[in-house]
PDB file of C-alpha atoms in Angstrom:
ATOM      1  CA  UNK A   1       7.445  38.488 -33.171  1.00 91.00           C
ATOM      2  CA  UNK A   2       9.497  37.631 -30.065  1.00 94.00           C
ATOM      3  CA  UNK A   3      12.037  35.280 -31.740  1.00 94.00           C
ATOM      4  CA  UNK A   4      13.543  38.713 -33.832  1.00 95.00           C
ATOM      5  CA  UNK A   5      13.413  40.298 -30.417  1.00 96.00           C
ATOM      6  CA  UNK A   6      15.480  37.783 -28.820  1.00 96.00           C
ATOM      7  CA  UNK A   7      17.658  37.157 -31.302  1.00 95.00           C
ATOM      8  CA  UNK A   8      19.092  40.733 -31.862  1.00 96.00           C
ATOM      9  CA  UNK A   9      19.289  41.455 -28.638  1.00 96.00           C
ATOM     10  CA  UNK A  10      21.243  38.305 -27.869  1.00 95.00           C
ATOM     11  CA  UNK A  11      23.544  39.572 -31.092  1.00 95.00           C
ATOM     12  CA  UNK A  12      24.142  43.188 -29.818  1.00 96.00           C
ATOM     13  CA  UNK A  13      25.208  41.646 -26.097  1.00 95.00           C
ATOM     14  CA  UNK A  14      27.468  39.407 -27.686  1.00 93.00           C
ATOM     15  CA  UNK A  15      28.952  41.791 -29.962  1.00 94.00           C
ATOM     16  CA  UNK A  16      29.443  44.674 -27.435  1.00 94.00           C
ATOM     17  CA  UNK A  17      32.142  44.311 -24.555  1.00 94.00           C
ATOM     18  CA  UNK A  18      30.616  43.680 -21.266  1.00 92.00           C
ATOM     19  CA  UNK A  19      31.182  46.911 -19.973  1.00 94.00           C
ATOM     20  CA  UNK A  20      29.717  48.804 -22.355  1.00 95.00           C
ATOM     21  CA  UNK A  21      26.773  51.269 -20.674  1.00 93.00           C
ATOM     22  CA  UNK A  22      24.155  49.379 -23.041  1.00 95.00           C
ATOM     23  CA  UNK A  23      24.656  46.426 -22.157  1.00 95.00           C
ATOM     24  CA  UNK A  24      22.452  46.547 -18.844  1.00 93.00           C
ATOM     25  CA  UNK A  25      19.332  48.282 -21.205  1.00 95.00           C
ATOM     26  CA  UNK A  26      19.835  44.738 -23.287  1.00 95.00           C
ATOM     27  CA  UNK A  27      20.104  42.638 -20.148  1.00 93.00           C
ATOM     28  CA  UNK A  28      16.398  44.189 -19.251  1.00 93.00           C
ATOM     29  CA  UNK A  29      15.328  43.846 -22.973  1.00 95.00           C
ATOM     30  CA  UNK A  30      16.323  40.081 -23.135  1.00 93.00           C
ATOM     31  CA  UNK A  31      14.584  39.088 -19.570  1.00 90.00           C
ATOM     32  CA  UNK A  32      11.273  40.672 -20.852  1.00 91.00           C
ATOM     33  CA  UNK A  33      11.350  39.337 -24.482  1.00 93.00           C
ATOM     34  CA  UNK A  34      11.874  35.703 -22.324  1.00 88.00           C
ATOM     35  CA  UNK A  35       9.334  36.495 -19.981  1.00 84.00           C
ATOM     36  CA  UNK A  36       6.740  37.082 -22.707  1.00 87.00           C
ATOM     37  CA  UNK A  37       8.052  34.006 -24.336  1.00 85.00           C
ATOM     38  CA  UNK A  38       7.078  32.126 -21.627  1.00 75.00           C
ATOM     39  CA  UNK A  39       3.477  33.671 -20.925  1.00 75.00           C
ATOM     40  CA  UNK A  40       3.101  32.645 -24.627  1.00 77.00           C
ATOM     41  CA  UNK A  41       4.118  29.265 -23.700  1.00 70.00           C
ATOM     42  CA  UNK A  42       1.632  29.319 -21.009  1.00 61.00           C
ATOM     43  CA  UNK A  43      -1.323  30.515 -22.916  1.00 64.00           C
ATOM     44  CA  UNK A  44      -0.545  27.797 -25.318  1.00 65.00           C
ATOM     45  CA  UNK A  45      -0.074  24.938 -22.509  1.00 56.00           C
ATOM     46  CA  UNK A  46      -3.916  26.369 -20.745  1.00 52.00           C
ATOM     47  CA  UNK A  47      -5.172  26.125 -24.258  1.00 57.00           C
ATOM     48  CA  UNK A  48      -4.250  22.733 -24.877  1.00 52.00           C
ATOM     49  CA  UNK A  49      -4.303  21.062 -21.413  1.00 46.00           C
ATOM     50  CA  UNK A  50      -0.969  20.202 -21.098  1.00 47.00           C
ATOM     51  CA  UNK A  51       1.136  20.132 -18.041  1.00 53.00           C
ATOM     52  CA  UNK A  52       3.383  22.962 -17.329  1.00 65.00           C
ATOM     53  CA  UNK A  53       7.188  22.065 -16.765  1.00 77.00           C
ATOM     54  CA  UNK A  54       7.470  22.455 -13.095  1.00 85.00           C
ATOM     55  CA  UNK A  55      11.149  22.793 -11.325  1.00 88.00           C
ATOM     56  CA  UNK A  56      12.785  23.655  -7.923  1.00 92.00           C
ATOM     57  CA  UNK A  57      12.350  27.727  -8.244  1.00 93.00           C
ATOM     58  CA  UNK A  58      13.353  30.103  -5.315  1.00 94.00           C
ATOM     59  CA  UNK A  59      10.190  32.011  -4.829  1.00 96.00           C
ATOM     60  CA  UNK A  60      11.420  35.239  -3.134  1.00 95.00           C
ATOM     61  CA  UNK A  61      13.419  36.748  -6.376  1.00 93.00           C
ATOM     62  CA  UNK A  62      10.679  36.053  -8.785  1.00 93.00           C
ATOM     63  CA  UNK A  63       8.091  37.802  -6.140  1.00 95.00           C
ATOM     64  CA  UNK A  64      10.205  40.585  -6.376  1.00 92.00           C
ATOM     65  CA  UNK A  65      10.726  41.101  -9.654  1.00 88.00           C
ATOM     66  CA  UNK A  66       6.888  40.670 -10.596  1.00 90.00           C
ATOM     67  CA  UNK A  67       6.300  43.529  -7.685  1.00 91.00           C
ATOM     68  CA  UNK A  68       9.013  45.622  -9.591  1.00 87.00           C
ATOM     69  CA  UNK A  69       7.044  45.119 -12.916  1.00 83.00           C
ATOM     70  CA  UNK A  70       4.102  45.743 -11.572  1.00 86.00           C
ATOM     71  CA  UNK A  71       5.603  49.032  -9.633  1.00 85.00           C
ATOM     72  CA  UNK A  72       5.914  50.634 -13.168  1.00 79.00           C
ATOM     73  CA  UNK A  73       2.117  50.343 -13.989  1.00 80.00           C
ATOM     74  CA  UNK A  74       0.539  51.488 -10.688  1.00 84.00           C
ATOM     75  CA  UNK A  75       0.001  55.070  -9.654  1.00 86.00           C
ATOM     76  CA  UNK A  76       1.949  56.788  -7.060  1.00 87.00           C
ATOM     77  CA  UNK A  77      -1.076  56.900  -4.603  1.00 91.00           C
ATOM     78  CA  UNK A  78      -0.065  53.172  -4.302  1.00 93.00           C
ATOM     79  CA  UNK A  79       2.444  51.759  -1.767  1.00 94.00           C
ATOM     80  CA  UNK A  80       3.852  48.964  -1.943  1.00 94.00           C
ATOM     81  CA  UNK A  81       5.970  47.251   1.136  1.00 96.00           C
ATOM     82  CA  UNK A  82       7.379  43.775   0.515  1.00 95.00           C
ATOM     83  CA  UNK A  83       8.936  41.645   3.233  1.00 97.00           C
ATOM     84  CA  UNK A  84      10.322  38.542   1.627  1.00 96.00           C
ATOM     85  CA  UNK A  85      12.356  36.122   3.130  1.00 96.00           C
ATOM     86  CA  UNK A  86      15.639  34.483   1.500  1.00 93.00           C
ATOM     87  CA  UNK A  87      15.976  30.886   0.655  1.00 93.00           C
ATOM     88  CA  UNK A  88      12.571  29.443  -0.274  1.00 96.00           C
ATOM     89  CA  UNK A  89      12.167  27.481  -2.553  1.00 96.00           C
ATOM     90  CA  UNK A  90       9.090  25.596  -4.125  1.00 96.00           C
ATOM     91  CA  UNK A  91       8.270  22.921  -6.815  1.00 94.00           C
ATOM     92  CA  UNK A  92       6.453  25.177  -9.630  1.00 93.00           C
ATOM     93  CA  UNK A  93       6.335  26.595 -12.794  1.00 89.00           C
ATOM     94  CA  UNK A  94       8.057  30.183 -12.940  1.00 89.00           C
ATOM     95  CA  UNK A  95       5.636  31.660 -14.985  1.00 85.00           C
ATOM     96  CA  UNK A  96       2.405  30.452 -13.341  1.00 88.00           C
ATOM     97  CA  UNK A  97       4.053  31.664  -9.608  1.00 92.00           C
ATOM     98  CA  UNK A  98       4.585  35.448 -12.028  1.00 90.00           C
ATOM     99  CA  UNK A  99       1.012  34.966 -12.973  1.00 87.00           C
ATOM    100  CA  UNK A 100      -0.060  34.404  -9.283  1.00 92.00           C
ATOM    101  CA  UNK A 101       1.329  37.190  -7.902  1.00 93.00           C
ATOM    102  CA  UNK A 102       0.698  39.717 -10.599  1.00 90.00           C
ATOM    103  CA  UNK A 103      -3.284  38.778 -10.681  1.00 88.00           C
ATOM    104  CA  UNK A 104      -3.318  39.141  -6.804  1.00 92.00           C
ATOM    105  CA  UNK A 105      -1.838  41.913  -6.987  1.00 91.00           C
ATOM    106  CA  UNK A 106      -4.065  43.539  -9.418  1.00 88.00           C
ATOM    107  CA  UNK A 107      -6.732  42.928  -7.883  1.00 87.00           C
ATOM    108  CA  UNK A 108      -5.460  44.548  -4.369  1.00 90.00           C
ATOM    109  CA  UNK A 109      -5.022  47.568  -6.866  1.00 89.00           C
ATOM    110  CA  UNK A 110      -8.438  47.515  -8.138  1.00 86.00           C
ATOM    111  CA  UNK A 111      -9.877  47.699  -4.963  1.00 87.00           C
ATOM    112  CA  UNK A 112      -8.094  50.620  -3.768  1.00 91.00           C
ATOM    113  CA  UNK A 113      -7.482  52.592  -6.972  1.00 78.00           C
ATOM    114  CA  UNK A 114      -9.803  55.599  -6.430  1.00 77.00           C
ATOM    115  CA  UNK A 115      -8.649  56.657  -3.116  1.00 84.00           C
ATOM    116  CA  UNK A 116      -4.990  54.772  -2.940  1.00 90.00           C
ATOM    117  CA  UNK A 117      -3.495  52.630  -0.302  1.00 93.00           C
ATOM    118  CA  UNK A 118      -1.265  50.432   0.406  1.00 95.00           C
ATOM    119  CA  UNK A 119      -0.471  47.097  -0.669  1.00 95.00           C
ATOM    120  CA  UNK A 120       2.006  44.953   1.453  1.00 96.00           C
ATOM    121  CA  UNK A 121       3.654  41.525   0.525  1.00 97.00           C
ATOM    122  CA  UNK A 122       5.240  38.754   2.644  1.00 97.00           C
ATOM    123  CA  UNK A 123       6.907  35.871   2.056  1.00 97.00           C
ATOM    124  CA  UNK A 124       7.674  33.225   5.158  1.00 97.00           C
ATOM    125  CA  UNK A 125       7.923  29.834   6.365  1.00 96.00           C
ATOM    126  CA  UNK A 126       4.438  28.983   7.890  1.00 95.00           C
ATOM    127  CA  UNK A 127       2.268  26.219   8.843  1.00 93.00           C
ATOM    128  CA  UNK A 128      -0.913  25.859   7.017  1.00 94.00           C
ATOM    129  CA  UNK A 129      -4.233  25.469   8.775  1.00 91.00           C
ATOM    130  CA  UNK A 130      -5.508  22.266   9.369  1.00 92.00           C
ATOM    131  CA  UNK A 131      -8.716  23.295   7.892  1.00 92.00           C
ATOM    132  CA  UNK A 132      -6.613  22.671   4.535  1.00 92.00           C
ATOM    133  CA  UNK A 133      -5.936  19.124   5.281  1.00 93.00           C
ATOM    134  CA  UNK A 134      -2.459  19.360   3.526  1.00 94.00           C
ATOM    135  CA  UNK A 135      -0.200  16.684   3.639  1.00 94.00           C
ATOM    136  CA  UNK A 136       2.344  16.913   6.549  1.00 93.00           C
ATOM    137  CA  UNK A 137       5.272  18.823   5.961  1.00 94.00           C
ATOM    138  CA  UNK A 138       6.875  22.592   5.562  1.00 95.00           C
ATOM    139  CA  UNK A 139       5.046  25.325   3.792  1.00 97.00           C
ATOM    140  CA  UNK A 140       6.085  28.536   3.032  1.00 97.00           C
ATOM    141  CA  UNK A 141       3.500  31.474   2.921  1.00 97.00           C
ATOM    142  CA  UNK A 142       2.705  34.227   0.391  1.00 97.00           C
ATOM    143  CA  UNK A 143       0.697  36.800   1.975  1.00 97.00           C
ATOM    144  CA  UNK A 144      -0.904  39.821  -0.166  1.00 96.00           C
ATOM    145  CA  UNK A 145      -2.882  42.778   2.039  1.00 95.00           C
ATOM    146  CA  UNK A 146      -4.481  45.696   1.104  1.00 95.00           C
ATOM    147  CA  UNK A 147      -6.542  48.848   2.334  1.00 94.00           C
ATOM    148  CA  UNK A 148      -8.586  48.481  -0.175  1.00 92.00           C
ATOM    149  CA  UNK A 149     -12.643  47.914  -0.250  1.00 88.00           C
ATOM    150  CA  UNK A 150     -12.959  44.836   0.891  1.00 88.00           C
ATOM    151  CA  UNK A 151     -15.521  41.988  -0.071  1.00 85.00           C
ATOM    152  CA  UNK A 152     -18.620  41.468   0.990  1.00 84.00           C
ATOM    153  CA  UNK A 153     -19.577  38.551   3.007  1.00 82.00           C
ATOM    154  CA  UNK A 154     -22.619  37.904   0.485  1.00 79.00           C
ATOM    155  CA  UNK A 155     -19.873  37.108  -2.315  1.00 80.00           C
ATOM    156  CA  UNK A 156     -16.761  36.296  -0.808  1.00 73.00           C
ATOM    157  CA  UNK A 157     -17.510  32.509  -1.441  1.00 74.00           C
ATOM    158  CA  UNK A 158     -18.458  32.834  -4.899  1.00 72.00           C
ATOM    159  CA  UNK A 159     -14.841  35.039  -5.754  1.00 76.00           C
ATOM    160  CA  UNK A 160     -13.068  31.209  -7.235  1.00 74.00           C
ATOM    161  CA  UNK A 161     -15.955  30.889  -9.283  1.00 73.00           C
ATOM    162  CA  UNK A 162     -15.165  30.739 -13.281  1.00 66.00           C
ATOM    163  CA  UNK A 163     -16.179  33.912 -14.453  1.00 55.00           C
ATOM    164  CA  UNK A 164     -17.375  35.283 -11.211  1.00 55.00           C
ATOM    165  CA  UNK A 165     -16.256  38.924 -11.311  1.00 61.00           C
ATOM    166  CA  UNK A 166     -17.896  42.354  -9.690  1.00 57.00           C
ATOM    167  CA  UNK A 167     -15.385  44.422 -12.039  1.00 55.00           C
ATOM    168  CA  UNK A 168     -17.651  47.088 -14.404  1.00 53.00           C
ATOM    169  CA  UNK A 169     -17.820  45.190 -17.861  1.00 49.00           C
ATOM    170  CA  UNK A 170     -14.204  45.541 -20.081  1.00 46.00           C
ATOM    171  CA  UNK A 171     -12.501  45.871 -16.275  1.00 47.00           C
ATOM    172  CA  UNK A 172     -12.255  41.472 -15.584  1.00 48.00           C
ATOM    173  CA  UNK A 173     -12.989  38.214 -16.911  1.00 44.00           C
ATOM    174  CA  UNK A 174     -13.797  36.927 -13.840  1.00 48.00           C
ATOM    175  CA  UNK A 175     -10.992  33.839 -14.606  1.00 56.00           C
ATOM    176  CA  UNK A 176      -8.069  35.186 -12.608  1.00 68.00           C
ATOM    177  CA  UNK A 177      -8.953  34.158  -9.243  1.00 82.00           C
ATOM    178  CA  UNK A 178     -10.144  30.560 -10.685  1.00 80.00           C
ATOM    179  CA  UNK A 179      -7.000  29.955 -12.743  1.00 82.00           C
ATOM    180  CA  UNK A 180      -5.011  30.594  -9.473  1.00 88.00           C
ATOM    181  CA  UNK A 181      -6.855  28.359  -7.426  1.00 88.00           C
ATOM    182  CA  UNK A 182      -6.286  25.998  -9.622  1.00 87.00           C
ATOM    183  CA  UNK A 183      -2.086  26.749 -10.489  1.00 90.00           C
ATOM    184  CA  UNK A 184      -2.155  26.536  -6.379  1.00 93.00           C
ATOM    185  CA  UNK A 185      -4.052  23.364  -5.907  1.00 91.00           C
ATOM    186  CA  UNK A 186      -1.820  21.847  -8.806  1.00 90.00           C
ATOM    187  CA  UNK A 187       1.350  22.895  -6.780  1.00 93.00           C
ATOM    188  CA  UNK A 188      -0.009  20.677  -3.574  1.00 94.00           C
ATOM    189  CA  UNK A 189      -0.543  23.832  -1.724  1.00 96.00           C
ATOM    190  CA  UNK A 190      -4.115  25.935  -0.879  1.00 95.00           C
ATOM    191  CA  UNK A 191      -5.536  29.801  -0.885  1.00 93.00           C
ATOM    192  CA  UNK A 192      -7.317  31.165   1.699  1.00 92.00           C
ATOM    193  CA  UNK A 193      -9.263  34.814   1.592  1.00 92.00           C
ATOM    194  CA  UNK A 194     -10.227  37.046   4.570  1.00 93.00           C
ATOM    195  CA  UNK A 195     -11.778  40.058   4.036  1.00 91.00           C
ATOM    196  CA  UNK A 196     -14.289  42.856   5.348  1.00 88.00           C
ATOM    197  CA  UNK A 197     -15.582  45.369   3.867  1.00 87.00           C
ATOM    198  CA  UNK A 198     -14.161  48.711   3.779  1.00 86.00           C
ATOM    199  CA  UNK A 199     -11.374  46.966   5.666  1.00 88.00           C
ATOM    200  CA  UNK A 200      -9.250  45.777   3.026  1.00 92.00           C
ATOM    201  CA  UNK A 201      -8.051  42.322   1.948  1.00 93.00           C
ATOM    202  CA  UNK A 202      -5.829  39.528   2.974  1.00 95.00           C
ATOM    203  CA  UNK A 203      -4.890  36.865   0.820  1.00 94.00           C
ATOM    204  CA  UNK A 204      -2.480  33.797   1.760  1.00 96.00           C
ATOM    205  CA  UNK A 205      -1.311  31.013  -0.274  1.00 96.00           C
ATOM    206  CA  UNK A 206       0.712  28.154   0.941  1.00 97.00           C
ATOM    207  CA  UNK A 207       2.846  26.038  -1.181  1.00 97.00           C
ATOM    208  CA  UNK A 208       5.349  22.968   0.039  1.00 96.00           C
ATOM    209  CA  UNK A 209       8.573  23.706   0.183  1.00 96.00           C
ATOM    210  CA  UNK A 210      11.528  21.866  -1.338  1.00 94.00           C
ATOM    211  CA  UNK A 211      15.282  21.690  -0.330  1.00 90.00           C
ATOM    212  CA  UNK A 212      17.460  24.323  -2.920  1.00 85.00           C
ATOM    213  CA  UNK A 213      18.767  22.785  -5.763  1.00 80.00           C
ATOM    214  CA  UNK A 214      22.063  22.122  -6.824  1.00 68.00           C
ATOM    215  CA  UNK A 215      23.939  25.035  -8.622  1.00 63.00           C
ATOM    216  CA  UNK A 216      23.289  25.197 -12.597  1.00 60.00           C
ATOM    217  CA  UNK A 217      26.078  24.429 -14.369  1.00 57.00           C
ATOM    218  CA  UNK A 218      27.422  27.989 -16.138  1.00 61.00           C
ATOM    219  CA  UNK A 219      25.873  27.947 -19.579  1.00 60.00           C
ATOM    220  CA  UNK A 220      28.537  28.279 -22.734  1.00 59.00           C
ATOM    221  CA  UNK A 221      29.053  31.820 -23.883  1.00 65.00           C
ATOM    222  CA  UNK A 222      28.620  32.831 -27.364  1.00 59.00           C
ATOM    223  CA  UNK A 223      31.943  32.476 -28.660  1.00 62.00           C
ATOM    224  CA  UNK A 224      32.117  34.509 -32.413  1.00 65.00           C
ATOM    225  CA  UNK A 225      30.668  33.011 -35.787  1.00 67.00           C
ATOM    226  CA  UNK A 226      31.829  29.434 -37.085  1.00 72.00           C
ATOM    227  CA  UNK A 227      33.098  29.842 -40.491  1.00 77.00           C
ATOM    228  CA  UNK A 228      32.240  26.890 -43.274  1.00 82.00           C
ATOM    229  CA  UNK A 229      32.281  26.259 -47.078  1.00 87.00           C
ATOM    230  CA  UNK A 230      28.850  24.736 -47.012  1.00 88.00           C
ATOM    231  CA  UNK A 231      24.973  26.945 -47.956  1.00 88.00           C
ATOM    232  CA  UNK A 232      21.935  26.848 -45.978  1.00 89.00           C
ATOM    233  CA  UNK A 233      18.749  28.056 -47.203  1.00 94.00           C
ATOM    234  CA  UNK A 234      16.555  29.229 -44.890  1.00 94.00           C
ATOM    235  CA  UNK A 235      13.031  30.040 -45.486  1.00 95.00           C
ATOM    236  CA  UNK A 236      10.630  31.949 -43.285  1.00 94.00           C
ATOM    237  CA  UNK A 237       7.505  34.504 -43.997  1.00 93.00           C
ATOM    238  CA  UNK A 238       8.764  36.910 -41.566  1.00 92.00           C
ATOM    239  CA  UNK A 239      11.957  39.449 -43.266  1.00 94.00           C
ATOM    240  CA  UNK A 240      13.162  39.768 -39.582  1.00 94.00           C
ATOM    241  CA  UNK A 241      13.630  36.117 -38.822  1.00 94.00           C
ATOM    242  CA  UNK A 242      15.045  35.890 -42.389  1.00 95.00           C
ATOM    243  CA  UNK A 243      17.391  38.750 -41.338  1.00 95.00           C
ATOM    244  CA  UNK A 244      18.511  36.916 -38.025  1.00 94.00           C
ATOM    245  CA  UNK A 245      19.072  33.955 -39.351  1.00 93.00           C
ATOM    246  CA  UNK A 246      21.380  35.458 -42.125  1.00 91.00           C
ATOM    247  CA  UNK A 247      23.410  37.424 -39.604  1.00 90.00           C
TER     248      UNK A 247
END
């Protein structure tokens, strides 16, 4: 389903000039499509036990952009204030750090998403507790609060529990908050909850930072369609594939 997606889309930005008033609607249309690609990709690599590719990421622009996803989904009773500093960068894989912040920050929303509130992000260099016994080093800090609920002391060590949940049935799985312990703990970094009830929520997870990577080199741009005198046959089951291909 995705690969048509991509593939068009990739088309009509090559084939439009760059300035073209489109082209940004693509631009957002391609990062999707490849974000979805990758949660795929993840699904498949939980399913099957394999490890995810991990790289040198900077953590503050892919915070932001799951918080600007997320923005379009929550109602306006919801505030969200993000304070995320530059240059941090950690040793993870892109779409498990998305997944982190988008199921912590779901469940901030759940908690306050009768009465609204207000859910506030950070992102900072900080030392961990020693109750973490982490390995000696830097750390960096992603903190999510909200005014929501709260959890009762009777639970709150029970939450990283697989399928642990006090969502209505059809609301949670109860896996989210056990699949991120476990994305963090793979990362060499640890989560830590505080929370009281009818206070609201604080959430902080540490991760090790990494010195910044060197600068990509500048991928080759599409440059127009490579004639030749020889046939391909291509076979798929899906006509759209079939259709990209041909094109």
């Amino acid at each position: 389903i995705l690969t048509p997606i991509i593939g068009f889309t990739e088309l009509s930005v090559s084939e439009l000039s760059k300035t073209h008033p489109v082209q940004e609607n693509l631009r957002d249309i391609l990062n999707g499509a490849k974000r979805a690609r990758d949660l795929v990709k993840q699904i498949l690599s939980f399913s099957r036990r394999h490890d995810s590719e991990r790289l040198a990421i900077s953590l503050g622009p892919l915070i932001d952009e799951t918080l600007s996803l997320l923005r379009s989904t929550l109602p306006s009773n919801i505030q969200i204030k993000k304070d995320l500093a530059k240059d941090i960068y950690i040793h993870a894989n892109p779409t498990q750090i998305h997944e982190v912040v988008m199921n912590l920050s779901t469940n901030a929303f759940h908690s306050m998403d009768k009465n609204g509130g207000t859910l506030s992000v950070t992102l900072s260099v900080r030392r961990p507790d020693s109750k973490f016994n982490l390995p000696s080093g830097k750390y960096c800090c992603v903190e999510t609060k909200d005014t929501g609920t709260g959890i009762s002391p009777e639970i709150i060590n029970n939450i990283f529990d697989p399928y642990f949940t006090t969502k209505e049935q059809g609301k949670g799985s109860g896996l989210g908050l056990s699949v991120i312990h476990g994305i963090v703990k793979a990362c060499g970094g640890a989560i830590d909850i505080e929370s009281e009830l009818w206070q609201g929520t604080c959430v902080r997870v540490f991760f090790p930072l990494v010195l910044k990577p060197d600068e990509p080199v500048e991928s080759i741009e599409y440059l127009g369609s490579i004639k030749g005198t020889e046939r391909i046959l291509f076979v798929d089951d899906e006509d759209a594939i079939v259709k990209l291909a041909g094109r």
